[in-house]
């Protein structure tokens, strides 16, 4: 793999000083805001202080009025209603949220979540038939269904109403159903285009609560519920890696507060298991690295129903039991993930041509389908190429299950659409997607996928480059400075934690391997007499090269570490290099 290039943003000292004075922010914050094209005091205030009142009304989503009317008709008639979810954290939070809402409205409600291992993604006709046999007269999907044409026809044949809420890419034809709620259908407010499945479900719950209250301002009981639902919507948004700008930024900013103060019984238990209850406030990274993986682990191991039960239970005892169970699932997931990652890395070394292959497509019958997406994400990040992993059926009877992650200049859902002749089925987003494929078609699919990706990336370079916003000395990185930078939170997709670089750094002592699998590095760095702790996650292979490096430069994300009431600054190391004597800027850490 070619070394990453560091692109250090140019800055205009006069503009930084002017924005600092006008917006009353620190110089570093002003510099970062300008690098992100936020340049006026009005834009700064809107970005730094998003108001909950700024959230768009539910009617900004097409189909909300029709969905509310159809759902309330079934609720008022006493018909049995089923929420049909998905097996990832976004789908689980959406399902639990809408199920809880329906129960509060007095509905005869239940939920169904397909098994990743047995049923695959989305609506399936067999499940619809089983729900109909149990007396369900209306199905409301969350986080799925927008491309379920045949399943919609089957529901109509059975006399079962169907309301679809989804955010995945719609096809050329929409299913024939009672109502569709989707953020990118004609007539949608562009501000809500990037809502996840849980956020779409939150908007529907909000509208249902308004309808029951017969007013824009809902009853106190329903308002308390909506605050809990906002926290779940934030969880789903972060877990699904949606861009944290605009509507999503406002939703997540206030949703994190709701998670801390109004978590509900299930999430409270999960936060106790993960020790997040000890933190004074929650950050998006806490959700991304502590809560979402445990929910996703249940789905990856075919136990998504337990995740929804955790999120919807009102029993503290059952919640504690389920939270412990999900924690165990996560440990199992980590073991499976390490095994698949090792196998995929070996296969990659044997078959991957870094100079000519525009993408990565690997397949193996021994891989667990529940973890291939995580491994694909790691390989895509490391090699800066779209990466697809396929868990083939060990018996060669069923189609293999594939999962992929991509890079900014290749929309994965479109790439799969262009190669659909080789697939049994596919769906997803621009950044992540899933598919099914027969083993005999893998080689032809790989070739077609490579050709499409090569066409997308002709003449494009630098998608894996590191965009450094600030060059700083370690002496500048004190707690008040990082607190000021944290005013830019929530951080995530579309609004990453800022990248810094520092030059002329040395090791103060030998780095140490840390973590259960000793996959991470703990470092003590020194520059001009100032010592600073750093952590390199997943970079155990840097240990020996760093010990031999002497003086080097680093790219990192500074963050606050809160432990037992003590707050310190940590540097999350992203890349490093020994400074070359020539002007060429290449990285030694990749």
XYZ file of C-alpha atoms in Angstrom:
590
model
C 0.000 0.000 0.000
C 1.240 3.489 -0.830
C 2.001 5.629 2.201
C -0.645 8.085 3.303
C -0.010 11.710 2.529
C -0.532 14.343 5.179
C -2.373 17.367 3.870
C -1.873 20.109 6.439
C -4.535 22.772 5.956
C -3.291 26.256 5.154
C -4.579 28.893 7.535
C -5.076 32.632 7.380
C -4.035 34.201 10.684
C -6.050 37.353 10.018
C -9.271 35.432 9.303
C -8.738 33.246 12.376
C -8.283 36.297 14.590
C -11.345 37.991 13.096
C -13.572 34.936 13.663
C -12.139 34.492 17.158
C -13.225 38.042 18.055
C -16.570 38.012 16.254
C -17.745 34.577 17.429
C -15.966 34.629 20.804
C -14.251 31.277 20.344
C -10.682 30.147 20.983
C -8.096 30.548 18.201
C -7.850 26.774 17.673
C -11.629 26.428 17.441
C -11.747 29.331 14.970
C -9.047 27.672 12.877
C -10.918 24.363 12.776
C -14.254 26.018 11.992
C -12.738 27.902 9.069
C -11.179 24.667 7.781
C -14.708 23.219 7.812
C -16.152 26.165 5.886
C -17.946 27.677 8.888
C -16.940 31.297 8.629
C -19.547 33.702 10.040
C -20.648 34.320 13.640
C -24.172 33.198 12.703
C -22.918 29.920 11.251
C -20.711 29.379 14.298
C -23.608 29.881 16.722
C -25.855 27.539 14.730
C -23.108 24.906 14.701
C -21.982 25.189 18.311
C -25.414 25.697 19.872
C -27.984 23.631 17.938
C -31.401 24.002 19.558
C -33.823 21.128 20.015
C -36.463 23.472 18.621
C -34.468 23.398 15.356
C -35.474 19.770 14.727
C -37.711 19.559 11.663
C -41.340 18.702 12.247
C -42.333 15.124 11.364
C -44.204 16.440 8.309
C -40.830 17.175 6.705
C -40.800 13.473 5.839
C -43.053 12.397 2.968
C -45.623 9.800 3.937
C -45.879 10.726 7.619
C -49.554 11.853 7.465
C -50.593 8.710 5.589
C -48.601 6.454 7.938
C -50.082 8.083 11.040
C -53.613 7.787 9.680
C -53.173 4.110 8.772
C -51.510 3.157 12.072
C -54.034 4.999 14.245
C -56.873 3.357 12.344
C -55.537 -0.065 13.378
C -54.783 1.074 16.939
C -58.267 2.509 17.449
C -59.878 -0.582 15.913
C -57.970 -2.879 18.262
C -56.199 -4.630 15.404
C -52.962 -6.448 16.099
C -49.955 -4.471 14.842
C -46.422 -5.812 14.336
C -43.241 -3.767 14.097
C -40.855 -5.435 11.663
C -37.250 -4.439 12.395
C -33.688 -5.150 11.397
C -30.866 -6.933 13.180
C -28.363 -4.074 13.519
C -28.262 -1.382 16.226
C -30.136 1.082 14.016
C -32.891 -1.427 13.328
C -33.093 -2.582 16.952
C -33.429 0.930 18.362
C -36.021 1.790 15.722
C -38.050 -1.352 16.451
C -37.922 -0.929 20.237
C -38.859 2.733 19.965
C -41.886 2.229 17.715
C -43.032 -0.815 19.693
C -42.920 1.207 22.933
C -44.781 4.052 21.256
C -47.545 1.774 20.022
C -47.955 0.254 23.477
C -48.297 3.726 24.996
C -50.977 4.507 22.422
C -52.898 1.437 23.562
C -52.115 -0.808 20.598
C -52.121 -4.587 20.570
C -48.494 -4.531 19.461
C -45.611 -6.938 19.034
C -42.285 -6.916 17.202
C -40.414 -9.188 14.836
C -36.726 -9.033 13.924
C -35.255 -11.411 11.325
C -32.205 -13.500 12.139
C -29.089 -12.415 10.268
C -27.955 -16.035 10.039
C -31.233 -17.711 9.094
C -33.430 -15.088 7.429
C -31.112 -12.465 5.986
C -31.880 -8.771 5.706
C -35.305 -7.209 5.338
C -38.861 -8.313 4.820
C -39.466 -11.887 3.807
C -42.711 -13.486 2.759
C -42.474 -16.412 5.168
C -42.310 -14.053 8.141
C -45.265 -12.068 6.814
C -47.269 -15.297 6.523
C -46.409 -16.306 10.101
C -47.401 -12.885 11.436
C -50.672 -13.028 9.516
C -51.375 -16.473 10.982
C -50.950 -14.950 14.451
C -53.637 -12.399 13.756
C -51.484 -9.440 12.734
C -53.501 -7.064 10.540
C -50.874 -4.340 10.063
C -47.093 -4.524 9.727
C -44.958 -1.416 10.139
C -41.368 -1.815 9.021
C -38.428 0.114 10.414
C -35.050 0.337 8.690
C -36.134 -1.967 5.874
C -38.691 -2.629 3.162
C -38.163 0.081 0.549
C -37.242 -2.476 -2.121
C -39.535 -5.311 -0.963
C -41.829 -5.445 -3.998
C -42.689 -9.156 -3.874
C -43.158 -9.115 -0.098
C -45.528 -6.171 -0.360
C -47.598 -8.103 -2.889
C -47.729 -11.090 -0.542
C -48.920 -8.944 2.349
C -51.695 -7.531 0.173
C -52.703 -11.056 -0.883
C -53.008 -11.983 2.788
C -55.059 -8.893 3.603
C -52.323 -7.511 5.851
C -51.745 -3.769 5.798
C -48.168 -2.608 5.300
C -46.505 0.679 6.233
C -42.853 0.990 5.283
C -40.375 3.268 7.048
C -36.833 3.035 5.756
C -33.771 5.040 4.750
C -31.938 2.650 2.433
C -31.552 3.477 -1.246
C -34.884 3.070 -3.062
C -35.042 1.313 -6.404
C -36.713 2.497 -9.584
C -40.052 1.050 -8.435
C -41.588 1.469 -4.989
C -43.626 -1.252 -3.279
C -47.418 -1.004 -3.384
C -48.271 -0.416 0.291
C -50.502 1.720 2.503
C -47.783 4.316 3.220
C -44.058 4.845 2.765
C -41.976 7.098 5.013
C -38.528 7.744 3.594
C -36.199 10.768 3.873
C -35.181 10.871 0.207
C -38.451 10.457 -1.630
C -39.784 13.345 -3.750
C -41.079 16.154 -1.544
C -38.744 15.501 1.374
C -37.004 18.383 3.090
C -33.328 18.123 1.971
C -32.313 18.719 5.591
C -33.577 15.241 6.559
C -31.992 13.353 3.660
C -29.453 11.569 5.862
C -31.691 10.332 8.663
C -31.085 6.735 9.739
C -33.811 4.149 10.314
C -34.127 4.989 14.014
C -34.364 8.730 13.289
C -37.127 8.077 10.747
C -38.909 5.955 13.368
C -38.457 8.786 15.890
C -40.173 11.237 13.527
C -43.058 8.777 13.124
C -43.342 8.299 16.908
C -43.343 12.076 17.339
C -46.173 12.426 14.825
C -48.151 9.593 16.450
C -47.798 11.234 19.860
C -49.012 14.540 18.431
C -51.987 12.801 16.859
C -52.913 11.116 20.145
C -52.476 14.436 21.997
C -54.415 16.321 19.282
C -51.793 19.058 19.509
C -48.232 19.906 18.535
C -47.362 19.873 22.249
C -47.755 16.329 23.514
C -48.846 15.167 26.963
C -46.213 14.982 29.759
C -46.147 11.179 29.654
C -45.594 11.111 25.906
C -42.990 13.883 26.170
C -40.984 11.726 28.605
C -41.249 8.845 26.155
C -40.082 11.038 23.255
C -37.028 12.124 25.238
C -36.095 8.449 25.683
C -36.814 7.859 21.988
C -34.541 10.769 21.060
C -31.695 9.024 22.871
C -32.341 5.807 20.945
C -32.496 7.765 17.684
C -29.097 9.262 18.507
C -27.738 5.782 19.224
C -29.014 4.498 15.883
C -27.624 7.523 14.023
C -24.136 7.055 15.459
C -24.189 3.275 15.072
C -25.203 3.543 11.407
C -22.383 6.040 10.718
C -24.698 8.740 9.422
C -23.168 12.208 8.822
C -23.328 14.257 12.015
C -24.231 17.543 10.359
C -27.476 19.502 10.092
C -30.504 17.646 11.431
C -28.422 14.683 12.581
C -26.072 16.950 14.517
C -28.972 18.526 16.403
C -30.595 15.152 17.024
C -27.404 13.530 18.320
C -26.306 16.548 20.377
C -29.553 16.496 22.368
C -29.985 12.730 22.100
C -26.722 12.145 23.975
C -28.051 14.282 26.818
C -31.255 12.246 26.790
C -29.253 9.017 26.896
C -27.468 10.261 29.987
C -30.523 11.556 31.859
C -33.445 9.568 30.346
C -31.902 6.261 29.180
C -34.786 3.938 29.937
C -34.404 0.723 31.909
C -32.581 -1.282 29.241
C -30.001 1.274 28.168
C -29.382 2.173 31.800
C -28.430 -1.480 32.419
C -26.191 -1.542 29.361
C -24.449 1.651 30.458
C -23.822 0.097 33.858
C -22.209 -2.951 32.237
C -19.975 -0.703 30.123
C -19.229 1.693 33.051
C -20.591 4.627 31.051
C -22.880 5.474 33.953
C -19.769 6.808 35.731
C -19.151 9.483 33.090
C -20.360 13.038 33.669
C -21.567 13.253 30.066
C -21.745 10.979 27.051
C -19.885 11.460 23.788
C -20.610 9.988 20.395
C -17.497 7.812 20.744
C -19.003 6.228 23.875
C -21.958 5.119 21.796
C -19.856 4.067 18.814
C -17.345 1.981 20.769
C -19.257 0.805 23.841
C -23.044 0.653 23.317
C -23.492 0.035 19.589
C -21.034 -2.893 19.372
C -22.887 -4.792 22.092
C -26.229 -4.344 20.359
C -24.707 -5.224 17.003
C -23.031 -8.285 18.512
C -26.447 -9.718 19.340
C -27.529 -9.230 15.741
C -24.302 -10.632 14.331
C -24.789 -13.827 16.348
C -28.436 -14.211 15.339
C -29.872 -12.901 18.634
C -31.244 -9.496 17.632
C -34.550 -10.193 19.394
C -32.682 -10.041 22.701
C -31.354 -6.623 21.760
C -34.864 -5.304 21.108
C -36.071 -6.893 24.325
C -33.310 -5.120 26.257
C -34.248 -1.762 24.720
C -37.960 -2.201 25.396
C -38.137 -4.032 28.739
C -39.428 -2.234 31.834
C -38.007 -4.811 34.248
C -34.665 -3.785 35.825
C -33.912 -7.418 36.670
C -34.488 -8.601 33.097
C -32.554 -5.611 31.756
C -29.523 -6.465 33.902
C -29.657 -10.088 32.704
C -29.912 -9.054 29.049
C -27.156 -6.440 29.338
C -24.808 -9.075 30.724
C -25.823 -11.421 27.913
C -25.056 -8.785 25.251
C -21.705 -8.145 26.888
C -20.925 -11.858 26.531
C -22.049 -11.762 22.885
C -19.623 -8.920 22.283
C -16.707 -10.952 23.606
C -17.716 -13.816 21.319
C -17.925 -11.365 18.425
C -14.411 -10.103 19.139
C -13.041 -13.659 19.025
C -14.783 -14.399 15.726
C -13.670 -11.080 14.285
C -9.993 -11.717 15.119
C -10.220 -15.137 13.486
C -11.765 -13.809 10.263
C -9.393 -10.832 10.154
C -6.362 -13.121 10.393
C -7.725 -15.394 7.655
C -8.650 -12.484 5.362
C -5.231 -10.876 5.850
C -3.492 -14.115 4.852
C -5.711 -14.452 1.786
C -5.066 -10.821 0.909
C -1.288 -11.252 1.022
C -1.558 -14.190 -1.349
C -3.917 -12.639 -3.898
C -3.923 -8.821 -3.651
C -1.936 -6.686 -6.103
C -1.641 -3.255 -4.426
C -0.390 -1.620 -7.639
C -3.188 -2.787 -9.923
C -6.228 -4.004 -7.966
C -8.708 -1.119 -7.528
C -10.708 -3.021 -4.904
C -10.677 -6.044 -2.626
C -13.064 -8.994 -2.949
C -12.365 -12.022 -0.748
C -14.414 -15.155 -0.043
C -14.144 -18.104 2.308
C -16.518 -20.843 3.579
C -15.060 -20.704 7.099
C -15.966 -17.074 7.782
C -18.807 -16.167 10.124
C -21.259 -13.960 8.181
C -21.965 -11.872 11.260
C -18.497 -10.297 11.453
C -17.359 -9.933 7.839
C -18.663 -6.354 7.667
C -16.414 -5.259 10.543
C -13.382 -6.887 8.945
C -14.250 -5.348 5.569
C -14.315 -1.924 7.229
C -10.844 -2.419 8.696
C -9.364 -3.611 5.409
C -11.026 -0.778 3.468
C -9.542 1.759 5.863
C -6.082 0.216 5.813
C -5.839 -0.204 2.043
C -8.012 2.782 0.961
C -10.046 0.600 -1.387
C -13.646 -0.640 -1.541
C -13.628 -4.002 0.216
C -16.125 -6.856 0.003
C -15.963 -10.023 2.085
C -18.132 -13.058 1.322
C -18.975 -15.803 3.808
C -19.624 -18.764 1.543
C -21.928 -21.611 2.538
C -19.693 -24.454 3.834
C -21.929 -26.978 2.074
C -22.045 -25.004 -1.159
C -25.834 -25.160 -1.240
C -27.024 -21.726 -0.152
C -25.812 -18.424 -1.585
C -22.912 -16.796 0.216
C -23.514 -13.692 2.335
C -21.424 -10.660 1.455
C -20.775 -7.395 3.242
C -18.792 -4.404 2.080
C -17.373 -1.041 3.044
C -16.016 1.582 0.715
C -14.050 4.809 0.283
C -15.478 8.273 -0.394
C -15.268 8.216 -4.198
C -17.124 4.910 -4.729
C -20.821 4.589 -3.811
C -21.153 0.951 -2.814
C -24.888 0.512 -3.379
C -24.482 1.854 -6.942
C -21.486 -0.402 -7.562
C -23.515 -3.465 -6.550
C -26.408 -2.317 -8.721
C -24.080 -2.133 -11.719
C -22.895 -5.700 -11.004
C -26.342 -7.063 -10.095
C -26.365 -9.679 -12.875
C -23.888 -11.690 -10.789
C -25.804 -11.361 -7.497
C -28.823 -13.038 -5.959
C -29.733 -9.858 -4.090
C -28.234 -6.683 -2.647
C -29.035 -3.516 -0.701
C -27.545 -0.850 1.509
C -26.029 2.632 1.422
C -23.313 4.503 -0.386
C -20.796 3.663 2.363
C -21.877 0.152 3.381
C -23.902 -2.587 1.737
C -24.754 -6.265 1.846
C -25.452 -8.844 -0.826
C -25.952 -12.538 -1.527
C -24.118 -14.413 -4.248
C -23.706 -17.959 -5.538
C -20.188 -19.336 -5.117
C -19.906 -20.051 -8.851
C -20.449 -16.356 -9.607
C -17.781 -14.934 -7.316
C -14.947 -14.746 -9.875
C -17.101 -13.074 -12.531
C -18.510 -10.682 -9.935
C -15.020 -9.788 -8.729
C -13.969 -8.900 -12.259
C -17.081 -6.798 -12.884
C -16.704 -5.038 -9.548
C -13.040 -4.253 -10.234
C -13.916 -2.797 -13.637
C -16.647 -0.588 -12.167
C -14.464 0.684 -9.328
C -11.554 1.358 -11.697
C -13.884 3.488 -13.822
C -15.027 5.447 -10.769
C -11.492 6.121 -9.621
C -9.792 6.965 -12.925
C -7.462 9.851 -12.236
C -8.553 10.180 -8.608
C -5.987 10.191 -5.857
C -5.771 10.938 -2.189
C -9.021 9.437 -0.897
C -6.985 7.903 1.902
C -4.986 11.046 2.636
C -5.024 12.529 6.131
C -6.518 16.016 6.215
C -4.669 17.671 9.104
C -6.440 20.779 10.372
C -3.995 21.955 13.049
C -0.240 21.757 13.559
C 0.460 22.138 17.260
C 3.071 21.730 19.969
C 2.391 19.256 22.752
C 2.584 22.148 25.211
C -0.628 23.593 23.718
C -2.678 20.461 24.455
C -3.994 21.100 27.946
C -7.432 20.215 29.317
C -9.036 23.676 28.760
C -7.895 23.659 25.117
C -9.343 20.215 24.442
C -12.563 21.187 26.232
C -12.847 24.087 23.802
C -12.301 21.728 20.866
C -14.963 19.404 22.302
C -17.489 22.207 21.744
C -17.393 21.023 18.122
C -18.874 17.669 19.197
C -20.685 15.408 18.509
C -17.925 13.920 16.407
C -18.401 11.220 13.833
C -19.070 10.759 10.149
C -19.187 14.155 8.430
C -17.815 15.930 11.516
C -14.704 14.006 12.589
C -12.710 14.776 15.690
C -10.031 17.184 14.399
C -6.713 15.818 13.185
C -3.588 17.457 14.610
C 0.067 16.964 13.793
C 3.193 17.594 15.841
C 6.814 17.381 14.719
C 10.038 16.611 16.525
C 8.541 14.065 18.942
C 10.451 11.313 20.740
C 9.557 8.380 22.962
C 9.991 9.177 26.648
C 10.072 5.427 27.335
C 9.460 2.190 25.481
C 5.845 1.760 24.269
C 3.695 -0.963 25.828
C 1.188 -3.376 24.329
C -2.211 -3.021 26.014
C -5.705 -4.475 25.695
C -6.952 -8.015 26.166
C -5.419 -9.173 22.904
C -2.457 -6.791 23.196
C -3.598 -5.167 19.958
C -3.080 -1.562 21.079
C -0.063 0.552 21.994
C 0.360 2.888 24.937
C 3.060 5.508 24.410
C 4.669 8.280 26.413
C 5.848 11.042 24.066
C 8.064 14.013 24.741
C 8.625 17.261 22.834
C 10.671 20.174 24.193
C 10.477 18.708 27.681
C 6.678 18.248 27.634
C 5.450 14.673 28.115
C 2.157 13.456 26.738
C 0.374 10.094 26.745
C -0.767 8.634 23.436
C -2.640 5.512 22.406
C -2.471 3.758 19.033
C -5.535 1.542 18.719
C -5.057 -1.654 16.714
C -1.445 -0.767 15.895
C 0.558 -3.364 17.808
C 2.744 -3.777 14.702
C 4.114 -0.252 15.262
C 5.898 -1.326 18.455
C 9.346 -2.171 17.086
C 9.491 0.472 14.312
C 8.643 3.202 16.830
C 11.313 2.003 19.262
C 13.867 2.384 16.463
C 12.563 5.686 15.098
C 14.431 8.285 17.149
C 12.765 11.621 16.381
C 9.515 11.506 14.402
C 6.291 13.352 13.578
C 2.765 12.265 14.488
C -0.806 12.755 13.323
C -3.391 12.297 16.063
C -6.751 13.237 17.489
C -6.578 14.831 20.956
C -9.314 13.769 23.364
C -10.139 13.977 27.057
C -9.842 10.862 29.200
C -12.047 10.822 32.300
C -11.123 8.168 34.867
C -12.222 8.121 38.494
C -12.978 11.816 38.446
C -9.600 12.791 36.972
C -9.550 14.357 33.504
C -6.417 14.153 31.343
C -5.541 14.598 27.673
C -4.888 11.560 25.474
C -3.588 11.612 21.918
C -5.212 8.996 19.681
C -2.379 8.281 17.270
C -3.437 7.894 13.630
C -0.113 7.902 11.766
C 3.582 8.687 12.245
C 6.684 9.092 10.159
C 10.358 9.784 10.461
C 10.891 13.181 8.862
C 12.482 12.772 5.449
C 15.427 14.962 4.491
C 13.654 15.788 1.231
C 10.437 17.860 1.043
C 8.388 14.773 0.127
C 5.796 14.053 2.811
C 5.142 10.348 3.253
C 4.121 8.348 6.297
C 6.153 5.626 7.968
C 3.341 4.255 10.077
C 1.337 2.676 7.263
